[in-house]
CSV table of C-alpha atoms in Angstrom, one decimal:
chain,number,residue,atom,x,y,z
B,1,UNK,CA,16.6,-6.2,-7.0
B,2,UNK,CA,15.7,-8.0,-10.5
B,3,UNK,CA,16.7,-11.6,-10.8
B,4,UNK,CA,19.7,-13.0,-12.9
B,5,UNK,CA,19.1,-14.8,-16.0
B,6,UNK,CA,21.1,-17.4,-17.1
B,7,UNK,CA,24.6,-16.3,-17.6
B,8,UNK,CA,25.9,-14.6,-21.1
B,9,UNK,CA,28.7,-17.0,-22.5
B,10,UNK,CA,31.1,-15.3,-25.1
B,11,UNK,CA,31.0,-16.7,-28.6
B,12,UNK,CA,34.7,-17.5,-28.5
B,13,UNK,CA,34.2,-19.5,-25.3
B,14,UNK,CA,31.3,-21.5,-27.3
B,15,UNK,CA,33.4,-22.3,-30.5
B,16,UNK,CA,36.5,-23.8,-27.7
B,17,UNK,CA,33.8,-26.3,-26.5
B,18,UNK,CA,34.5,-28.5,-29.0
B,19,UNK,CA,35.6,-32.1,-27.4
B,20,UNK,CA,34.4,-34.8,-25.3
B,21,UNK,CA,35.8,-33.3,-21.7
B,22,UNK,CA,33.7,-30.2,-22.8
B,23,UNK,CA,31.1,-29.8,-25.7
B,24,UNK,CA,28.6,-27.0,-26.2
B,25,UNK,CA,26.3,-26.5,-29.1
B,26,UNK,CA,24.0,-23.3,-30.0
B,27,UNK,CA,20.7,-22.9,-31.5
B,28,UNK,CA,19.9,-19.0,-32.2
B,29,UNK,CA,21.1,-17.4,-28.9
B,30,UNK,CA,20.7,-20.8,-27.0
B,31,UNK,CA,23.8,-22.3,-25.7
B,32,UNK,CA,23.3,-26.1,-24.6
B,33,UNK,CA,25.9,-28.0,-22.7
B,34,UNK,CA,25.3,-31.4,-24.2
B,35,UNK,CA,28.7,-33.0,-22.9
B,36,UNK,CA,27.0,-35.4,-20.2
B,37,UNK,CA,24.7,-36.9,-23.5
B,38,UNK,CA,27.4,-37.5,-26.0
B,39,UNK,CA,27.3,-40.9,-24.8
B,40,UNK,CA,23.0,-41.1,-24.5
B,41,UNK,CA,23.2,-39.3,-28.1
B,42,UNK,CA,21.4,-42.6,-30.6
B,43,UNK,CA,23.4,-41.3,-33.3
B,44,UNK,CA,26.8,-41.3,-31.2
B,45,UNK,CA,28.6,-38.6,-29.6
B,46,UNK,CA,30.6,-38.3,-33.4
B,47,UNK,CA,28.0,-36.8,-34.8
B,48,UNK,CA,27.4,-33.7,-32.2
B,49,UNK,CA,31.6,-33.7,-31.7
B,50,UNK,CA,31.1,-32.6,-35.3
B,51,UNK,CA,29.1,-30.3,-34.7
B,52,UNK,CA,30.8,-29.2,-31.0
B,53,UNK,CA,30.9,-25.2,-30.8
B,54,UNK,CA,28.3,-24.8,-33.5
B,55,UNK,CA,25.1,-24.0,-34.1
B,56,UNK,CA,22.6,-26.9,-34.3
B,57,UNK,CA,19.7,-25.7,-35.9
B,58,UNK,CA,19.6,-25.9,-39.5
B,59,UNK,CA,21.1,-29.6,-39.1
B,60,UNK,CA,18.5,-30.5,-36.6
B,61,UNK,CA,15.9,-29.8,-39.2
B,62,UNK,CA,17.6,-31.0,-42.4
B,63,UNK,CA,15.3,-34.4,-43.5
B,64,UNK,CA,18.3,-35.8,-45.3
B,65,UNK,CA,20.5,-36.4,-42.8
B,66,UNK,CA,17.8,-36.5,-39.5
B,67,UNK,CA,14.9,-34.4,-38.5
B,68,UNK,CA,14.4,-34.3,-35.0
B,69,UNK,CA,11.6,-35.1,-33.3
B,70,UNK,CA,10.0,-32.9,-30.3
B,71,UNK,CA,11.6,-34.9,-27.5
B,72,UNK,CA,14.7,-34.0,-29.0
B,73,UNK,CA,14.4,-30.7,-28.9
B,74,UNK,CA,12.9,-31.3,-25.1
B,75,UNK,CA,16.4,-33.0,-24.1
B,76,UNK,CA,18.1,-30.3,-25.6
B,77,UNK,CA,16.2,-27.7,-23.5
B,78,UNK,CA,17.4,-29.9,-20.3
B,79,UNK,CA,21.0,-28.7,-20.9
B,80,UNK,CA,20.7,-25.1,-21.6
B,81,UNK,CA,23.2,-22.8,-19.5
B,82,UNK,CA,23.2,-19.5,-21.0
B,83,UNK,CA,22.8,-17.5,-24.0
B,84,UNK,CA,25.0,-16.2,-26.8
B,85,UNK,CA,25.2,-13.0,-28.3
B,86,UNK,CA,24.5,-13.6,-32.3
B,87,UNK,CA,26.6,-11.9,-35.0
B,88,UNK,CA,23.5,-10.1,-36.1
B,89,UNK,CA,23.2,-8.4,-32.5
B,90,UNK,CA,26.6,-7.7,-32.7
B,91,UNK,CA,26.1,-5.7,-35.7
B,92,UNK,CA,23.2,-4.0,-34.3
B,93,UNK,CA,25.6,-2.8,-31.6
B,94,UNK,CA,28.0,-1.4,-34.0
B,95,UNK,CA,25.8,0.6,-36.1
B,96,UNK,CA,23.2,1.7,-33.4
B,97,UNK,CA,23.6,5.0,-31.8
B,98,UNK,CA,22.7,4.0,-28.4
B,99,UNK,CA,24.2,0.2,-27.6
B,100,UNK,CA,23.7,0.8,-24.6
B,101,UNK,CA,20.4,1.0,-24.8
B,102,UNK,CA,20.6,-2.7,-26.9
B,103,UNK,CA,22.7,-4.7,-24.7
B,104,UNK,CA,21.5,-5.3,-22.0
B,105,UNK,CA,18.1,-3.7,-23.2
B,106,UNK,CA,16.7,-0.5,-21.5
B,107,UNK,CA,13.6,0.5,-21.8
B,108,UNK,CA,14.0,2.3,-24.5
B,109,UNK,CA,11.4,2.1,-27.2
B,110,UNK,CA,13.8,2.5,-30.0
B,111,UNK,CA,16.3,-0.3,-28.5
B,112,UNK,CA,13.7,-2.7,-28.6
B,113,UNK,CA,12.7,-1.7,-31.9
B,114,UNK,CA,15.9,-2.3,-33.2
B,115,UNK,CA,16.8,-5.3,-31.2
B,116,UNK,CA,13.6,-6.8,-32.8
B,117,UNK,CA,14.6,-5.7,-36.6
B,118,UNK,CA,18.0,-7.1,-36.6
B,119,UNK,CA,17.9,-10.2,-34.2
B,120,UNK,CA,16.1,-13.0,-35.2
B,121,UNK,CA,16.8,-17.0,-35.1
B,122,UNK,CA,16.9,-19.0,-38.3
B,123,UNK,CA,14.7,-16.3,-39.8
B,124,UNK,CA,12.2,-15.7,-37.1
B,125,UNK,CA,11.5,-12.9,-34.5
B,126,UNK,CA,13.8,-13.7,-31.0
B,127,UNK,CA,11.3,-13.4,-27.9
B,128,UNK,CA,11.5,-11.3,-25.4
B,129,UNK,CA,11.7,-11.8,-21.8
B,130,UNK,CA,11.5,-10.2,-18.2
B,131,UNK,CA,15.0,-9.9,-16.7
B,132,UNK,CA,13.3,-10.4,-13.2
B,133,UNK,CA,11.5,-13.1,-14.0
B,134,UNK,CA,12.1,-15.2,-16.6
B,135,UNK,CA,8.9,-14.7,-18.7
B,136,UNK,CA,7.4,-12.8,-20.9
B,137,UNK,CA,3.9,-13.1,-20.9
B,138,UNK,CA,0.9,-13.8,-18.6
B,139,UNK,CA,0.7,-17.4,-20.7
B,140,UNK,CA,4.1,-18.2,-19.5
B,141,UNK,CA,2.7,-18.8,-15.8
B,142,UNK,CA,0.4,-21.5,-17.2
B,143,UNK,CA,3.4,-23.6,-18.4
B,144,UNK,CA,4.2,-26.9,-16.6
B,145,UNK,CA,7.9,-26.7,-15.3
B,146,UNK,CA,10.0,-29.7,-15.3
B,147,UNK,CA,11.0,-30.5,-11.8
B,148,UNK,CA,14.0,-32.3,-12.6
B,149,UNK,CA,15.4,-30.1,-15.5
B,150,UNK,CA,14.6,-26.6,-13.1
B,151,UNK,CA,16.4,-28.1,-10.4
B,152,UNK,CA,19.7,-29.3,-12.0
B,153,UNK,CA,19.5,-25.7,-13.9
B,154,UNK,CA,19.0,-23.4,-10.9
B,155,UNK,CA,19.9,-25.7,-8.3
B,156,UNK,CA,17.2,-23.8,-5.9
B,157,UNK,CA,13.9,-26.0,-5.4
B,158,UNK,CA,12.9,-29.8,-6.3
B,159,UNK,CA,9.2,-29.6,-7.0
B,160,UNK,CA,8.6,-33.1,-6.3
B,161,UNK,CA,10.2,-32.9,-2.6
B,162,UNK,CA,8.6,-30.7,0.1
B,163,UNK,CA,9.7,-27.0,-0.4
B,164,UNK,CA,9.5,-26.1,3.3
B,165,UNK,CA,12.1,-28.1,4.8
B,166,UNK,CA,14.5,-27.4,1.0
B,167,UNK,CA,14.1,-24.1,1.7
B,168,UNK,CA,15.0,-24.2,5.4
B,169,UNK,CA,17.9,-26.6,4.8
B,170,UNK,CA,19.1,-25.0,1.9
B,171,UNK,CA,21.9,-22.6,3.2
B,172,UNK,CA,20.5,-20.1,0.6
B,173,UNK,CA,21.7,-16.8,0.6
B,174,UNK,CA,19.3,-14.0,0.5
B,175,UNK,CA,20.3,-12.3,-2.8
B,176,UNK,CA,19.8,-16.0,-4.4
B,177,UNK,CA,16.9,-16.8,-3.2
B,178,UNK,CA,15.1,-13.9,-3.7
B,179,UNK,CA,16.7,-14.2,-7.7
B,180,UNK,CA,15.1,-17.6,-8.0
B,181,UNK,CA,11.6,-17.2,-5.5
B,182,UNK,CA,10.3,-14.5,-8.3
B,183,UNK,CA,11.2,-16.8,-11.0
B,184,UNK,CA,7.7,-18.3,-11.4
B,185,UNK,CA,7.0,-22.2,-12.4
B,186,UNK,CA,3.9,-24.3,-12.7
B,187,UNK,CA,3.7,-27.5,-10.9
B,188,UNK,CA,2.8,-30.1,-13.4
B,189,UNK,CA,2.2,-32.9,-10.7
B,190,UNK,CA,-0.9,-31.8,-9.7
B,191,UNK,CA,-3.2,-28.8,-8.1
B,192,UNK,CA,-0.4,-27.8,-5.2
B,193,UNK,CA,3.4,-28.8,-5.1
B,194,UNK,CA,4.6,-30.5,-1.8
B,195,UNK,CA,4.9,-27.7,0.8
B,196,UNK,CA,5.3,-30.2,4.1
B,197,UNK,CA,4.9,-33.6,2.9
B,198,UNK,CA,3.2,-35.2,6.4
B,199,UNK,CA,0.2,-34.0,8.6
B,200,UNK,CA,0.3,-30.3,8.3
B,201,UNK,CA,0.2,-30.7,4.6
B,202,UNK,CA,-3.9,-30.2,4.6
B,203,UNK,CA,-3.5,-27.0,6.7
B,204,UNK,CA,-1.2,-25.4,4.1
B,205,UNK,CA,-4.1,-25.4,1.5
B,206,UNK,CA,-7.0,-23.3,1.7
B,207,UNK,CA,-10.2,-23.2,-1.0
B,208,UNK,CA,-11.2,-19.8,-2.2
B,209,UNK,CA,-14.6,-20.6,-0.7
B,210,UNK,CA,-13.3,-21.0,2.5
B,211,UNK,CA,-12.9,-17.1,3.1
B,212,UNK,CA,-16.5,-15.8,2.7
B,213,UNK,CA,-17.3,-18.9,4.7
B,214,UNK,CA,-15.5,-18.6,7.7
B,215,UNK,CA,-15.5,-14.7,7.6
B,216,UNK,CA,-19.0,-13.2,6.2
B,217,UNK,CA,-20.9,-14.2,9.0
B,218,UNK,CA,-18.6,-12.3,11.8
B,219,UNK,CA,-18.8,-9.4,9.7
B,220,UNK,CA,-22.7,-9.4,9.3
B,221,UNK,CA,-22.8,-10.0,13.1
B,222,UNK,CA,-20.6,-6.8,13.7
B,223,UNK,CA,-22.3,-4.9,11.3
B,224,UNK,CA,-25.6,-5.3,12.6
B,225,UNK,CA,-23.8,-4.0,16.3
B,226,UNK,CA,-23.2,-0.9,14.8
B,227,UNK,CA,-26.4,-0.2,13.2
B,228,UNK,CA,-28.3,-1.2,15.6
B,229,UNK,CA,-26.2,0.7,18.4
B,230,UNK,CA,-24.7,3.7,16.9
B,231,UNK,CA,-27.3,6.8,16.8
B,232,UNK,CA,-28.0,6.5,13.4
B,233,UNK,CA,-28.3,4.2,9.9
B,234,UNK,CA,-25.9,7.1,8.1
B,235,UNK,CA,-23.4,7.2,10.8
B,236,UNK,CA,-23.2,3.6,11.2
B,237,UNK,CA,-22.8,3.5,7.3
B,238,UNK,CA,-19.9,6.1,7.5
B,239,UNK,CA,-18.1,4.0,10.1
B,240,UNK,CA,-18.5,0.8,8.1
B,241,UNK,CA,-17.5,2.8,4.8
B,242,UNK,CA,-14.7,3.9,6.2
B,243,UNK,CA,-13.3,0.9,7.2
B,244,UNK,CA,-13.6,-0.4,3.7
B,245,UNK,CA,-11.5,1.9,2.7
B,246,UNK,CA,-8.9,1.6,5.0
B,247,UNK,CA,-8.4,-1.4,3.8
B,248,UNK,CA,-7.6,-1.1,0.5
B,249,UNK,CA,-4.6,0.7,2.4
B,250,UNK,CA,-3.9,-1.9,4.5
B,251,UNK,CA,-4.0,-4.4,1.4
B,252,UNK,CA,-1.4,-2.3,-0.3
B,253,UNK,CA,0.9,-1.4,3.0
B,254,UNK,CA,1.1,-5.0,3.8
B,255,UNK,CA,1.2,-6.4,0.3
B,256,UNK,CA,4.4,-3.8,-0.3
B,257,UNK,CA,6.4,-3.3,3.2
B,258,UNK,CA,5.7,-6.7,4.7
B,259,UNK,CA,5.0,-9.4,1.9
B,260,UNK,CA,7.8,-7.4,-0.1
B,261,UNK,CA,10.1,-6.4,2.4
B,262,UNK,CA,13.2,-8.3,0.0
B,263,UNK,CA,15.7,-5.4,1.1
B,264,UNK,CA,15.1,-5.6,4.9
B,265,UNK,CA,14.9,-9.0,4.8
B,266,UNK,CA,17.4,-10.8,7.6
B,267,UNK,CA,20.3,-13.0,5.3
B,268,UNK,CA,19.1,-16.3,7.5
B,269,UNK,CA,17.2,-19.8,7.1
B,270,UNK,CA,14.6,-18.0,9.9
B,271,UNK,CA,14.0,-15.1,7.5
B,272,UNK,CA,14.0,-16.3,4.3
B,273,UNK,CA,12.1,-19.6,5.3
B,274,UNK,CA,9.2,-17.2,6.7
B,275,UNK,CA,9.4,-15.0,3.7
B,276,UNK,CA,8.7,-17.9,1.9
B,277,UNK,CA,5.5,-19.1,3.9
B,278,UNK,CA,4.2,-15.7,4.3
B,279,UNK,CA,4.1,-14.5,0.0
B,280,UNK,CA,7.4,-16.1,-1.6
B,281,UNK,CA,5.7,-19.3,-2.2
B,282,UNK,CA,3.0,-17.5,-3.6
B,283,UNK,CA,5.4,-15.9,-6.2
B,284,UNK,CA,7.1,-19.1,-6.9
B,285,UNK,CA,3.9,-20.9,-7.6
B,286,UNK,CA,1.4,-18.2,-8.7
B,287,UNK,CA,-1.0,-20.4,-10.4
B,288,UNK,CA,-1.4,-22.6,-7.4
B,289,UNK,CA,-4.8,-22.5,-6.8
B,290,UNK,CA,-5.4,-23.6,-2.8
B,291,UNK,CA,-2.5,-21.2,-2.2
B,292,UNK,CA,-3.9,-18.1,-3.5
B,293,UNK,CA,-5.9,-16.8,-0.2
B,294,UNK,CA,-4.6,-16.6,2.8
B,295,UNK,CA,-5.2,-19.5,5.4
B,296,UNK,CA,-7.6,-17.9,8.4
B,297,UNK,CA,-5.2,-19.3,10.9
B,298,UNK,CA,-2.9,-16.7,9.7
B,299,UNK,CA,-5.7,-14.0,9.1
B,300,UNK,CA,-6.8,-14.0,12.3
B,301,UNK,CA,-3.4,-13.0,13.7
B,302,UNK,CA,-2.8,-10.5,11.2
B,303,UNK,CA,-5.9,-9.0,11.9
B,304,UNK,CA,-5.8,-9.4,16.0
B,305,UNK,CA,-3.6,-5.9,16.0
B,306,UNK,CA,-6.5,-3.9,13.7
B,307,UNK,CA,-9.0,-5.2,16.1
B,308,UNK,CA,-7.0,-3.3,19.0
B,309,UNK,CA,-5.6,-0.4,16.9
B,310,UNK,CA,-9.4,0.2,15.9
B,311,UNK,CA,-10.6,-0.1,19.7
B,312,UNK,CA,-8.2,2.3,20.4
B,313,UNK,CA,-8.6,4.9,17.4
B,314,UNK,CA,-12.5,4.8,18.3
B,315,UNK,CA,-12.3,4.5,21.8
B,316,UNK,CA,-15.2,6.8,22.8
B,317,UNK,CA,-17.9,4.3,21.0
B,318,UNK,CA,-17.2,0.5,20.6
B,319,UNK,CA,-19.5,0.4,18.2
B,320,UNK,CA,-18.3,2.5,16.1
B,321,UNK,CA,-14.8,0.5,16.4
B,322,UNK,CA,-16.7,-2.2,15.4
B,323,UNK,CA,-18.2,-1.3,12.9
B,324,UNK,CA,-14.8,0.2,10.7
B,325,UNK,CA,-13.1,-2.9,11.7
B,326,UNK,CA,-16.3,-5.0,10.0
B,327,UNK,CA,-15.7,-2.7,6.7
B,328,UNK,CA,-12.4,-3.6,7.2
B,329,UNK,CA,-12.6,-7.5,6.9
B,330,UNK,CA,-15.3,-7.2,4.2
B,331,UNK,CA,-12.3,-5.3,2.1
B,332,UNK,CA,-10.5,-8.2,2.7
B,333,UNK,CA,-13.0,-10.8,1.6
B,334,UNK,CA,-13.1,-9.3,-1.3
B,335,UNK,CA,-9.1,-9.2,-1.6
B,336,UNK,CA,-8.8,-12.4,-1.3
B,337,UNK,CA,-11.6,-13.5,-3.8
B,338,UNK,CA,-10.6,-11.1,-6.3
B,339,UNK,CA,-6.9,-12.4,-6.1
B,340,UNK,CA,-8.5,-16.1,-6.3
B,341,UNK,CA,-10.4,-14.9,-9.4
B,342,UNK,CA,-7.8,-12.7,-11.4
B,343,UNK,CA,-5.8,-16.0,-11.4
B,344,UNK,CA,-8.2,-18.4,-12.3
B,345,UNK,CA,-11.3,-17.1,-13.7
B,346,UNK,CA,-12.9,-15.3,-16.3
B,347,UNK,CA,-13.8,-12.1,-15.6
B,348,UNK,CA,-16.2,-9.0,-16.6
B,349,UNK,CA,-14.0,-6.4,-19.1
B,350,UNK,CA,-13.3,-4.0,-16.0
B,351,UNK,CA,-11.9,-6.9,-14.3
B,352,UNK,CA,-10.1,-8.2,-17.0
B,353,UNK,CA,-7.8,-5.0,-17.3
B,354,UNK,CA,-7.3,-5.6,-13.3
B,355,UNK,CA,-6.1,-8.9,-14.1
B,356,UNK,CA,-3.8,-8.0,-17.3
B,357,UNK,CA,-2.4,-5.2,-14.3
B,358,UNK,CA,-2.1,-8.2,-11.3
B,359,UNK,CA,-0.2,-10.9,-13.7
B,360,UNK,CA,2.1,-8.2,-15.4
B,361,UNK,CA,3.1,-7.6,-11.2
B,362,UNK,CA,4.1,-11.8,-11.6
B,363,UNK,CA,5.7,-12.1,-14.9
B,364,UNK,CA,7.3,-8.6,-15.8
B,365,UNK,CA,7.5,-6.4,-12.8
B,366,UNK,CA,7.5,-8.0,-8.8
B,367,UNK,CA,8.6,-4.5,-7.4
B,368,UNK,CA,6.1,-2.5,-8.7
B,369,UNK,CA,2.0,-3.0,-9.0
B,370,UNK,CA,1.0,-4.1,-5.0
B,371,UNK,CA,-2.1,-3.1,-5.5
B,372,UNK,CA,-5.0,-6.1,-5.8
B,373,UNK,CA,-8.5,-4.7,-6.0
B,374,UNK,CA,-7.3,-1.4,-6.8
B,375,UNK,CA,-4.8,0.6,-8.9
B,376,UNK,CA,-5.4,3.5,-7.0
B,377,UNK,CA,-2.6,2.9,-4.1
B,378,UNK,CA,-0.1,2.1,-6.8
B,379,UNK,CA,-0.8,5.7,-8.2
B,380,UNK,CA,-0.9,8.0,-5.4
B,381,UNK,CA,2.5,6.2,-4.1
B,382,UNK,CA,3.9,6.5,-7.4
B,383,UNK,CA,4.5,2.3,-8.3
B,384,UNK,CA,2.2,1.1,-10.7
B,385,UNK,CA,3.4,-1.2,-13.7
B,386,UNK,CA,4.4,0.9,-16.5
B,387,UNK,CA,5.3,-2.4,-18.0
B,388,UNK,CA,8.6,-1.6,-20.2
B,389,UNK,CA,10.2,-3.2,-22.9
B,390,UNK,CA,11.5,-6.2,-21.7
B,391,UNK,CA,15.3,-5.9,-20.8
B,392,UNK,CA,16.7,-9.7,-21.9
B,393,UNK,CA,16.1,-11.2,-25.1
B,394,UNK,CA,16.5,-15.1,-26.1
B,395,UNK,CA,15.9,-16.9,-28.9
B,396,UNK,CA,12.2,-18.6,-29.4
């Protein structure tokens, strides 16, 4: 289900805020409840009373009476509640021949395009976002997020207080948290956001070169079983070959049906707390670099049950077993790096398209693109990122 922006406020409801008790002000489609700074305001709280109901911009920016420096325009961003449909768009919607297709925006090619044409702020193209997330580009990750502002906006998570026990304690509601958990932000603190704050912080962070560390030599090991044991070097190949590809299925079953499962997904703290430790955090702090492979704590009990499953599939040869379920965890070394890498490294031009395909599943499109190292899951089960025009628009 895609996430809520912030709330539409009529234009009529904008003008009436006007007065000390309540004042808003607009710039483009912006709406900013400054009533709680009329009194922090250097000028005095005259001077935007004036101005209550209005939009801002163009006196902002005038050099006779003040222009406004960049921490101005920072403060301002601190009280934004919603946005404002412009008399332009308006327009728009009156002469096009789909609004629907305008407000909100479908992903229609020609809404967009006319959405584009007509609506601009103080002269300039509006931007576009992602209705489900908030962003519209693979840049957008990379931006710091204000810990204070984000919390008194959405009221979900304080980035500078451990997440675990906010989430836990937060009486969330599914719906809600789910809206807010694929909003991304970018801790600006540091490399990692508290997640426990005490002792088991350490165990919640795990290096990207900790995987091929701890699991490349088990794998060599249980390779060389099963060519040294089964009858030949080709069938011991096939065997390990196979379970390489298995698990590019298993990457995209559990990626989709368990990491995913938002619709099945029980409306309690127990839930929505393990949701969070198992991928959510991961989606609320995608560029967090010592949370972007998965701990081997956790691996190894994930992968307990394919040990068994593949004992039993194969039972007429262990090494045979072994050797698939070998393949197997190599697929997932190579998961987990790629993931590491399509976040934070440079990559080859092949690669590079994976990586426009992996972020677009952060920033555009959560429900769709579950494949990692491959498209080729996404195809055959019909949910790859067809990345549409974006459906919300607001102002630059």
């Amino acid at each position: 289900m895609p996430a809520r922006t912030l709330p539409t406020i009529a234009i009529a409801d904008v003008k009436s805020r006007n007065t000390s008790q309540s004042c808003y002000v607009t710039i483009g489609t912006k709406v900013y409840d400054v009533t709680d700074f009329l009194n922090d305001h250097p000028g005095g709280s005259d001077l935007i009373l004036e101005h209550g109901g209005q939009d801002v911009g163009k006196i902002m920016r005038d050099e006779m009476s003040h222009t406004h420096s960049e921490t101005a325009y920072e403060i301002l961003d601190e009280h934004l509640v919603g946005f404002v449909v412009t008399e332009k768009v308006v327009d728009t919607i009156t002469q096009s021949q789909k609004p629907s297709e305008i407000v909100p925006l479908s992903t229609s090619t020609e809404g967009l395009q006319e959405l584009k044409t007509n609506s601009t702020t103080n002269g300039a193209p509006q931007k576009p976002i992602y209705a489900a997330t908030g962003m519209s580009s693979e840049e957008d990750l990379s931006k710091e997020t204000d810990a204070a502002s984000d919390y008194r906006v959405y009221k979900f998570l304080d980035l500078n207080r451990p997440l675990f026990l906010q989430v836990w304690n937060g009486g969330f509601k599914k719906d809600f948290y789910l809206e807010q958990v694929h909003r991304p932000r970018h801790y600006r603190g540091g490399d990692s956001a508290p997640l426990f704050g005490n002792f088991l912080e350490p165990l919640s962070k795990t290096p990207w070169w900790v995987i091929p560390t701890v699991w490349l030599p088990p794998v060599l090991y249980g390779t060389f079983l099963g060519f040294q044991n089964l009858s030949s070097a080709p069938e011991a190949g096939a065997y390990w070959c196979l379970g390489l590809f298995l698990w590019t299925l298993v990457e995209y079953i559990l990626h989709r049906f368990l990491f995913h499962l938002d619709y099945y997904l029980p409306d309690n703290r127990v839930g929505i707390t393990l949701h969070f430790i198992l991928h959510g955090i991961h989606h609320y702090l995608p560029m967090d670099k010592y949370r972007l492979v998965m701990p081997p704590t956790l691996f190894l009990a994930l992968a307990t049950p394919f040990w068994k499953l593949a004992h039993i599939i194969f039972a007429y040869n262990w090494y045979a077993a072994t050797a698939v379920f070998s393949g197997g965890i190599f697929g997932y070394i190579c998961y987990d790096l790629t993931h590491y890498f399509l976040h934070h490294r440079n990559l080859p031009a092949w690669y590079r398209e994976l990586k426009k395909y992996h972020l677009a599943h952060h920033f555009a499109d959560y429900q769709n693109g579950f494949g990692v190292t491959s498209r080729f899951w996404d195809w055959v089960f019909k949910t790859e990122i067809q990345m549409p025009p974006p459906k919300v628009v607001k102002a630059a």
